[in-house]
Amino acid sequence: MAAEELQGLSSILVGVSGEYFVAAELSRRGHVASITLRNTRGMDVIATNTDASVSVGIQVKTNRHSKKDWMLNDKCETYHSPNLFYVFVNLVGLTDRPCFHIVPSIVVAERITKSHRAWLASPKRDGGDRKNTSLRRFKDPDSEYLDRWDLLGLDGPQSNNPFKPKPLRGSA
């Protein structure tokens, strides 16, 4: 099924599909992943390494096209933590593997804040001022974060990872 055929899926099913794909991919990579209850604030998946010494929360955002941009809201500008990540998912078709973009929450917060301010400062087509909105858009046009599962820090020491999650208390 082509990406166009996915347009008939409800946004709820698209979102849930993304969560399950992320959990499946983490499991395939040897990690423990659990989908949270629907009312868990800011996290759709919790993932840990097999000895439970590192744990991260993951917010999943899924689209059903090949564009590398996803809609967010203004809460994402202030809701970030060293152990919180976004996995942006492209569902490009039923028979195609989804694309995963793994981004630290602080990067998302900084980028959407900066891009929204720039958008507000730019004039509308008619030259008028833009009105503020709660909508934000995250873009990864150069695929900088494509398949960057290493940023989660679940594979062990990542000395080259500036976003390495903090170990749990009491673990080495």
JSON list of C-alpha atoms in Angstrom, two decimals:
[
{"chain": "A", "resi": 1, "resn": "MET", "atom": "CA", "xyz": [0.00, 0.00, 0.00]},
{"chain": "A", "resi": 2, "resn": "ALA", "atom": "CA", "xyz": [1.44, 3.36, -0.98]},
{"chain": "A", "resi": 3, "resn": "ALA", "atom": "CA", "xyz": [1.66, 6.37, 1.32]},
{"chain": "A", "resi": 4, "resn": "GLU", "atom": "CA", "xyz": [-1.40, 7.85, -0.38]},
{"chain": "A", "resi": 5, "resn": "GLU", "atom": "CA", "xyz": [-3.45, 4.84, 0.73]},
{"chain": "A", "resi": 6, "resn": "LEU", "atom": "CA", "xyz": [-2.48, 5.47, 4.36]},
{"chain": "A", "resi": 7, "resn": "GLN", "atom": "CA", "xyz": [-4.35, 8.79, 4.19]},
{"chain": "A", "resi": 8, "resn": "GLY", "atom": "CA", "xyz": [-7.56, 6.92, 5.02]},
{"chain": "A", "resi": 9, "resn": "LEU", "atom": "CA", "xyz": [-6.28, 5.88, 8.46]},
{"chain": "A", "resi": 10, "resn": "SER", "atom": "CA", "xyz": [-7.54, 7.94, 11.37]},
{"chain": "A", "resi": 11, "resn": "SER", "atom": "CA", "xyz": [-4.96, 10.08, 13.13]},
{"chain": "A", "resi": 12, "resn": "ILE", "atom": "CA", "xyz": [-5.46, 7.98, 16.27]},
{"chain": "A", "resi": 13, "resn": "LEU", "atom": "CA", "xyz": [-4.54, 4.77, 14.43]},
{"chain": "A", "resi": 14, "resn": "VAL", "atom": "CA", "xyz": [-1.55, 6.49, 12.83]},
{"chain": "A", "resi": 15, "resn": "GLY", "atom": "CA", "xyz": [-0.32, 7.57, 16.27]},
{"chain": "A", "resi": 16, "resn": "VAL", "atom": "CA", "xyz": [-0.87, 4.17, 17.86]},
{"chain": "A", "resi": 17, "resn": "SER", "atom": "CA", "xyz": [0.87, 2.48, 14.92]},
{"chain": "A", "resi": 18, "resn": "GLY", "atom": "CA", "xyz": [3.90, 4.70, 15.46]},
{"chain": "A", "resi": 19, "resn": "GLU", "atom": "CA", "xyz": [4.06, 3.79, 19.14]},
{"chain": "A", "resi": 20, "resn": "TYR", "atom": "CA", "xyz": [3.98, 0.07, 18.39]},
{"chain": "A", "resi": 21, "resn": "PHE", "atom": "CA", "xyz": [6.60, 0.42, 15.64]},
{"chain": "A", "resi": 22, "resn": "VAL", "atom": "CA", "xyz": [8.92, 2.26, 18.06]},
{"chain": "A", "resi": 23, "resn": "ALA", "atom": "CA", "xyz": [8.44, -0.38, 20.78]},
{"chain": "A", "resi": 24, "resn": "ALA", "atom": "CA", "xyz": [9.01, -3.16, 18.25]},
{"chain": "A", "resi": 25, "resn": "GLU", "atom": "CA", "xyz": [12.18, -1.54, 16.90]},
{"chain": "A", "resi": 26, "resn": "LEU", "atom": "CA", "xyz": [13.57, -1.06, 20.40]},
{"chain": "A", "resi": 27, "resn": "SER", "atom": "CA", "xyz": [12.81, -4.71, 21.20]},
{"chain": "A", "resi": 28, "resn": "ARG", "atom": "CA", "xyz": [14.42, -5.80, 17.94]},
{"chain": "A", "resi": 29, "resn": "ARG", "atom": "CA", "xyz": [17.54, -3.92, 19.03]},
{"chain": "A", "resi": 30, "resn": "GLY", "atom": "CA", "xyz": [17.67, -5.83, 22.33]},
{"chain": "A", "resi": 31, "resn": "HIS", "atom": "CA", "xyz": [16.05, -3.32, 24.68]},
{"chain": "A", "resi": 32, "resn": "VAL", "atom": "CA", "xyz": [13.01, -3.56, 26.91]},
{"chain": "A", "resi": 33, "resn": "ALA", "atom": "CA", "xyz": [10.18, -1.30, 25.72]},
{"chain": "A", "resi": 34, "resn": "SER", "atom": "CA", "xyz": [6.74, -0.77, 27.13]},
{"chain": "A", "resi": 35, "resn": "ILE", "atom": "CA", "xyz": [3.93, 1.37, 25.78]},
{"chain": "A", "resi": 36, "resn": "THR", "atom": "CA", "xyz": [2.47, 3.60, 28.50]},
{"chain": "A", "resi": 37, "resn": "LEU", "atom": "CA", "xyz": [-1.16, 4.16, 29.35]},
{"chain": "A", "resi": 38, "resn": "ARG", "atom": "CA", "xyz": [-2.88, 6.77, 27.18]},
{"chain": "A", "resi": 39, "resn": "ASN", "atom": "CA", "xyz": [-2.98, 9.38, 29.95]},
{"chain": "A", "resi": 40, "resn": "THR", "atom": "CA", "xyz": [0.74, 9.31, 30.76]},
{"chain": "A", "resi": 41, "resn": "ARG", "atom": "CA", "xyz": [2.01, 12.88, 30.42]},
{"chain": "A", "resi": 42, "resn": "GLY", "atom": "CA", "xyz": [4.69, 13.36, 27.78]},
{"chain": "A", "resi": 43, "resn": "MET", "atom": "CA", "xyz": [5.66, 9.72, 27.28]},
{"chain": "A", "resi": 44, "resn": "ASP", "atom": "CA", "xyz": [4.28, 7.08, 24.96]},
{"chain": "A", "resi": 45, "resn": "VAL", "atom": "CA", "xyz": [7.02, 4.47, 25.43]},
{"chain": "A", "resi": 46, "resn": "ILE", "atom": "CA", "xyz": [9.38, 3.73, 28.30]},
{"chain": "A", "resi": 47, "resn": "ALA", "atom": "CA", "xyz": [12.58, 1.94, 27.31]},
{"chain": "A", "resi": 48, "resn": "THR", "atom": "CA", "xyz": [15.39, 0.47, 29.35]},
{"chain": "A", "resi": 49, "resn": "ASN", "atom": "CA", "xyz": [18.51, -1.55, 28.73]},
{"chain": "A", "resi": 50, "resn": "THR", "atom": "CA", "xyz": [18.46, -5.20, 29.77]},
{"chain": "A", "resi": 51, "resn": "ASP", "atom": "CA", "xyz": [20.08, -4.63, 33.17]},
{"chain": "A", "resi": 52, "resn": "ALA", "atom": "CA", "xyz": [17.70, -1.72, 33.91]},
{"chain": "A", "resi": 53, "resn": "SER", "atom": "CA", "xyz": [20.57, 0.69, 34.61]},
{"chain": "A", "resi": 54, "resn": "VAL", "atom": "CA", "xyz": [19.45, 3.23, 32.00]},
{"chain": "A", "resi": 55, "resn": "SER", "atom": "CA", "xyz": [15.85, 4.17, 31.34]},
{"chain": "A", "resi": 56, "resn": "VAL", "atom": "CA", "xyz": [14.39, 6.76, 28.98]},
{"chain": "A", "resi": 57, "resn": "GLY", "atom": "CA", "xyz": [10.98, 8.15, 28.21]},
{"chain": "A", "resi": 58, "resn": "ILE", "atom": "CA", "xyz": [9.96, 8.50, 24.59]},
{"chain": "A", "resi": 59, "resn": "GLN", "atom": "CA", "xyz": [7.33, 10.74, 23.04]},
{"chain": "A", "resi": 60, "resn": "VAL", "atom": "CA", "xyz": [6.28, 9.36, 19.64]},
{"chain": "A", "resi": 61, "resn": "LYS", "atom": "CA", "xyz": [5.01, 11.59, 16.84]},
{"chain": "A", "resi": 62, "resn": "THR", "atom": "CA", "xyz": [3.94, 9.89, 13.63]},
{"chain": "A", "resi": 63, "resn": "ASN", "atom": "CA", "xyz": [3.01, 11.14, 10.19]},
{"chain": "A", "resi": 64, "resn": "ARG", "atom": "CA", "xyz": [1.74, 9.21, 7.20]},
{"chain": "A", "resi": 65, "resn": "HIS", "atom": "CA", "xyz": [3.83, 10.79, 4.48]},
{"chain": "A", "resi": 66, "resn": "SER", "atom": "CA", "xyz": [7.49, 10.94, 3.54]},
{"chain": "A", "resi": 67, "resn": "LYS", "atom": "CA", "xyz": [7.98, 14.59, 4.55]},
{"chain": "A", "resi": 68, "resn": "LYS", "atom": "CA", "xyz": [10.39, 14.96, 7.42]},
{"chain": "A", "resi": 69, "resn": "ASP", "atom": "CA", "xyz": [8.22, 17.23, 9.54]},
{"chain": "A", "resi": 70, "resn": "TRP", "atom": "CA", "xyz": [5.82, 16.61, 12.40]},
{"chain": "A", "resi": 71, "resn": "MET", "atom": "CA", "xyz": [3.24, 18.72, 14.19]},
{"chain": "A", "resi": 72, "resn": "LEU", "atom": "CA", "xyz": [3.67, 19.50, 17.89]},
{"chain": "A", "resi": 73, "resn": "ASN", "atom": "CA", "xyz": [2.22, 22.00, 20.34]},
{"chain": "A", "resi": 74, "resn": "ASP", "atom": "CA", "xyz": [3.75, 24.82, 22.33]},
{"chain": "A", "resi": 75, "resn": "LYS", "atom": "CA", "xyz": [4.10, 22.66, 25.47]},
{"chain": "A", "resi": 76, "resn": "CYS", "atom": "CA", "xyz": [7.05, 20.96, 23.76]},
{"chain": "A", "resi": 77, "resn": "GLU", "atom": "CA", "xyz": [9.03, 24.19, 24.09]},
{"chain": "A", "resi": 78, "resn": "THR", "atom": "CA", "xyz": [9.30, 23.80, 27.86]},
{"chain": "A", "resi": 79, "resn": "TYR", "atom": "CA", "xyz": [8.82, 20.07, 28.46]},
{"chain": "A", "resi": 80, "resn": "HIS", "atom": "CA", "xyz": [12.26, 18.51, 28.20]},
{"chain": "A", "resi": 81, "resn": "SER", "atom": "CA", "xyz": [14.60, 16.35, 30.25]},
{"chain": "A", "resi": 82, "resn": "PRO", "atom": "CA", "xyz": [17.95, 14.59, 29.71]},
{"chain": "A", "resi": 83, "resn": "ASN", "atom": "CA", "xyz": [16.05, 11.28, 29.80]},
{"chain": "A", "resi": 84, "resn": "LEU", "atom": "CA", "xyz": [13.23, 12.32, 27.47]},
{"chain": "A", "resi": 85, "resn": "PHE", "atom": "CA", "xyz": [13.45, 11.78, 23.72]},
{"chain": "A", "resi": 86, "resn": "TYR", "atom": "CA", "xyz": [11.21, 12.15, 20.73]},
{"chain": "A", "resi": 87, "resn": "VAL", "atom": "CA", "xyz": [10.98, 9.49, 18.07]},
{"chain": "A", "resi": 88, "resn": "PHE", "atom": "CA", "xyz": [9.47, 10.97, 14.94]},
{"chain": "A", "resi": 89, "resn": "VAL", "atom": "CA", "xyz": [8.07, 8.27, 12.68]},
{"chain": "A", "resi": 90, "resn": "ASN", "atom": "CA", "xyz": [7.28, 8.36, 8.96]},
{"chain": "A", "resi": 91, "resn": "LEU", "atom": "CA", "xyz": [4.75, 5.72, 7.91]},
{"chain": "A", "resi": 92, "resn": "VAL", "atom": "CA", "xyz": [5.38, 5.55, 4.19]},
{"chain": "A", "resi": 93, "resn": "GLY", "atom": "CA", "xyz": [3.31, 2.49, 3.33]},
{"chain": "A", "resi": 94, "resn": "LEU", "atom": "CA", "xyz": [2.02, -0.78, 4.71]},
{"chain": "A", "resi": 95, "resn": "THR", "atom": "CA", "xyz": [4.82, -2.85, 3.22]},
{"chain": "A", "resi": 96, "resn": "ASP", "atom": "CA", "xyz": [7.64, -0.35, 3.81]},
{"chain": "A", "resi": 97, "resn": "ARG", "atom": "CA", "xyz": [9.70, -0.10, 6.98]},
{"chain": "A", "resi": 98, "resn": "PRO", "atom": "CA", "xyz": [8.90, 3.13, 8.84]},
{"chain": "A", "resi": 99, "resn": "CYS", "atom": "CA", "xyz": [11.61, 5.78, 9.12]},
{"chain": "A", "resi": 100, "resn": "PHE", "atom": "CA", "xyz": [12.61, 6.75, 12.67]},
{"chain": "A", "resi": 101, "resn": "HIS", "atom": "CA", "xyz": [14.17, 10.07, 13.69]},
{"chain": "A", "resi": 102, "resn": "ILE", "atom": "CA", "xyz": [15.43, 9.99, 17.30]},
{"chain": "A", "resi": 103, "resn": "VAL", "atom": "CA", "xyz": [15.88, 13.44, 18.83]},
{"chain": "A", "resi": 104, "resn": "PRO", "atom": "CA", "xyz": [16.69, 14.58, 22.40]},
{"chain": "A", "resi": 105, "resn": "SER", "atom": "CA", "xyz": [13.84, 16.62, 23.88]},
{"chain": "A", "resi": 106, "resn": "ILE", "atom": "CA", "xyz": [16.08, 19.64, 24.51]},
{"chain": "A", "resi": 107, "resn": "VAL", "atom": "CA", "xyz": [16.93, 19.77, 20.79]},
{"chain": "A", "resi": 108, "resn": "VAL", "atom": "CA", "xyz": [13.23, 19.62, 19.91]},
{"chain": "A", "resi": 109, "resn": "ALA", "atom": "CA", "xyz": [12.46, 22.41, 22.41]},
{"chain": "A", "resi": 110, "resn": "GLU", "atom": "CA", "xyz": [15.23, 24.65, 21.09]},
{"chain": "A", "resi": 111, "resn": "ARG", "atom": "CA", "xyz": [14.43, 24.09, 17.41]},
{"chain": "A", "resi": 112, "resn": "ILE", "atom": "CA", "xyz": [10.69, 24.59, 17.62]},
{"chain": "A", "resi": 113, "resn": "THR", "atom": "CA", "xyz": [11.09, 27.69, 19.78]},
{"chain": "A", "resi": 114, "resn": "LYS", "atom": "CA", "xyz": [13.54, 29.23, 17.32]},
{"chain": "A", "resi": 115, "resn": "SER", "atom": "CA", "xyz": [11.56, 28.29, 14.20]},
{"chain": "A", "resi": 116, "resn": "HIS", "atom": "CA", "xyz": [8.27, 29.51, 15.69]},
{"chain": "A", "resi": 117, "resn": "ARG", "atom": "CA", "xyz": [9.79, 32.88, 16.60]},
{"chain": "A", "resi": 118, "resn": "ALA", "atom": "CA", "xyz": [11.15, 33.20, 13.06]},
{"chain": "A", "resi": 119, "resn": "TRP", "atom": "CA", "xyz": [7.74, 32.30, 11.62]},
{"chain": "A", "resi": 120, "resn": "LEU", "atom": "CA", "xyz": [6.00, 34.90, 13.81]},
{"chain": "A", "resi": 121, "resn": "ALA", "atom": "CA", "xyz": [8.52, 37.56, 12.74]},
{"chain": "A", "resi": 122, "resn": "SER", "atom": "CA", "xyz": [7.95, 36.89, 9.04]},
{"chain": "A", "resi": 123, "resn": "PRO", "atom": "CA", "xyz": [5.05, 38.67, 7.32]},
{"chain": "A", "resi": 124, "resn": "LYS", "atom": "CA", "xyz": [2.03, 36.87, 5.93]},
{"chain": "A", "resi": 125, "resn": "ARG", "atom": "CA", "xyz": [1.54, 36.76, 2.15]},
{"chain": "A", "resi": 126, "resn": "ASP", "atom": "CA", "xyz": [-0.56, 39.90, 2.34]},
{"chain": "A", "resi": 127, "resn": "GLY", "atom": "CA", "xyz": [2.14, 41.65, 4.38]},
{"chain": "A", "resi": 128, "resn": "GLY", "atom": "CA", "xyz": [0.20, 41.53, 7.65]},
{"chain": "A", "resi": 129, "resn": "ASP", "atom": "CA", "xyz": [1.36, 40.25, 11.01]},
{"chain": "A", "resi": 130, "resn": "ARG", "atom": "CA", "xyz": [1.01, 36.61, 11.96]},
{"chain": "A", "resi": 131, "resn": "LYS", "atom": "CA", "xyz": [-1.08, 35.65, 14.98]},
{"chain": "A", "resi": 132, "resn": "ASN", "atom": "CA", "xyz": [0.47, 33.44, 17.60]},
{"chain": "A", "resi": 133, "resn": "THR", "atom": "CA", "xyz": [-0.76, 29.85, 17.66]},
{"chain": "A", "resi": 134, "resn": "SER", "atom": "CA", "xyz": [-0.07, 26.84, 19.86]},
{"chain": "A", "resi": 135, "resn": "LEU", "atom": "CA", "xyz": [0.97, 24.75, 16.85]},
{"chain": "A", "resi": 136, "resn": "ARG", "atom": "CA", "xyz": [4.65, 24.02, 16.30]},
{"chain": "A", "resi": 137, "resn": "ARG", "atom": "CA", "xyz": [6.45, 22.04, 13.63]},
{"chain": "A", "resi": 138, "resn": "PHE", "atom": "CA", "xyz": [9.64, 19.99, 14.00]},
{"chain": "A", "resi": 139, "resn": "LYS", "atom": "CA", "xyz": [11.66, 19.35, 10.86]},
{"chain": "A", "resi": 140, "resn": "ASP", "atom": "CA", "xyz": [14.65, 17.11, 10.14]},
{"chain": "A", "resi": 141, "resn": "PRO", "atom": "CA", "xyz": [15.22, 17.98, 6.45]},
{"chain": "A", "resi": 142, "resn": "ASP", "atom": "CA", "xyz": [18.76, 16.61, 6.27]},
{"chain": "A", "resi": 143, "resn": "SER", "atom": "CA", "xyz": [17.94, 13.42, 8.22]},
{"chain": "A", "resi": 144, "resn": "GLU", "atom": "CA", "xyz": [20.42, 14.42, 10.92]},
{"chain": "A", "resi": 145, "resn": "TYR", "atom": "CA", "xyz": [18.55, 12.25, 13.43]},
{"chain": "A", "resi": 146, "resn": "LEU", "atom": "CA", "xyz": [17.52, 9.38, 11.14]},
{"chain": "A", "resi": 147, "resn": "ASP", "atom": "CA", "xyz": [18.05, 6.06, 12.98]},
{"chain": "A", "resi": 148, "resn": "ARG", "atom": "CA", "xyz": [20.05, 7.73, 15.77]},
{"chain": "A", "resi": 149, "resn": "TRP", "atom": "CA", "xyz": [19.05, 5.08, 18.31]},
{"chain": "A", "resi": 150, "resn": "ASP", "atom": "CA", "xyz": [22.50, 5.51, 19.88]},
{"chain": "A", "resi": 151, "resn": "LEU", "atom": "CA", "xyz": [21.37, 8.86, 21.32]},
{"chain": "A", "resi": 152, "resn": "LEU", "atom": "CA", "xyz": [19.09, 6.99, 23.74]},
{"chain": "A", "resi": 153, "resn": "GLY", "atom": "CA", "xyz": [22.19, 5.68, 25.53]},
{"chain": "A", "resi": 154, "resn": "LEU", "atom": "CA", "xyz": [20.75, 2.19, 25.98]},
{"chain": "A", "resi": 155, "resn": "ASP", "atom": "CA", "xyz": [23.69, 0.40, 24.35]},
{"chain": "A", "resi": 156, "resn": "GLY", "atom": "CA", "xyz": [26.24, 1.20, 27.05]},
{"chain": "A", "resi": 157, "resn": "PRO", "atom": "CA", "xyz": [28.77, 4.01, 27.45]},
{"chain": "A", "resi": 158, "resn": "GLN", "atom": "CA", "xyz": [28.45, 6.60, 24.71]},
{"chain": "A", "resi": 159, "resn": "SER", "atom": "CA", "xyz": [31.39, 8.93, 25.31]},
{"chain": "A", "resi": 160, "resn": "ASN", "atom": "CA", "xyz": [30.64, 10.74, 22.06]},
{"chain": "A", "resi": 161, "resn": "ASN", "atom": "CA", "xyz": [26.98, 11.24, 22.94]},
{"chain": "A", "resi": 162, "resn": "PRO", "atom": "CA", "xyz": [26.38, 14.71, 24.46]},
{"chain": "A", "resi": 163, "resn": "PHE", "atom": "CA", "xyz": [22.76, 13.74, 25.19]},
{"chain": "A", "resi": 164, "resn": "LYS", "atom": "CA", "xyz": [23.57, 10.54, 27.09]},
{"chain": "A", "resi": 165, "resn": "PRO", "atom": "CA", "xyz": [20.78, 9.80, 29.58]},
{"chain": "A", "resi": 166, "resn": "LYS", "atom": "CA", "xyz": [21.70, 9.89, 33.24]},
{"chain": "A", "resi": 167, "resn": "PRO", "atom": "CA", "xyz": [22.03, 6.47, 34.95]},
{"chain": "A", "resi": 168, "resn": "LEU", "atom": "CA", "xyz": [19.37, 5.56, 37.49]},
{"chain": "A", "resi": 169, "resn": "ARG", "atom": "CA", "xyz": [20.22, 6.25, 41.13]},
{"chain": "A", "resi": 170, "resn": "GLY", "atom": "CA", "xyz": [22.27, 3.52, 42.73]},
{"chain": "A", "resi": 171, "resn": "SER", "atom": "CA", "xyz": [23.67, 2.18, 39.46]},
{"chain": "A", "resi": 172, "resn": "ALA", "atom": "CA", "xyz": [27.18, 2.61, 38.17]}
]
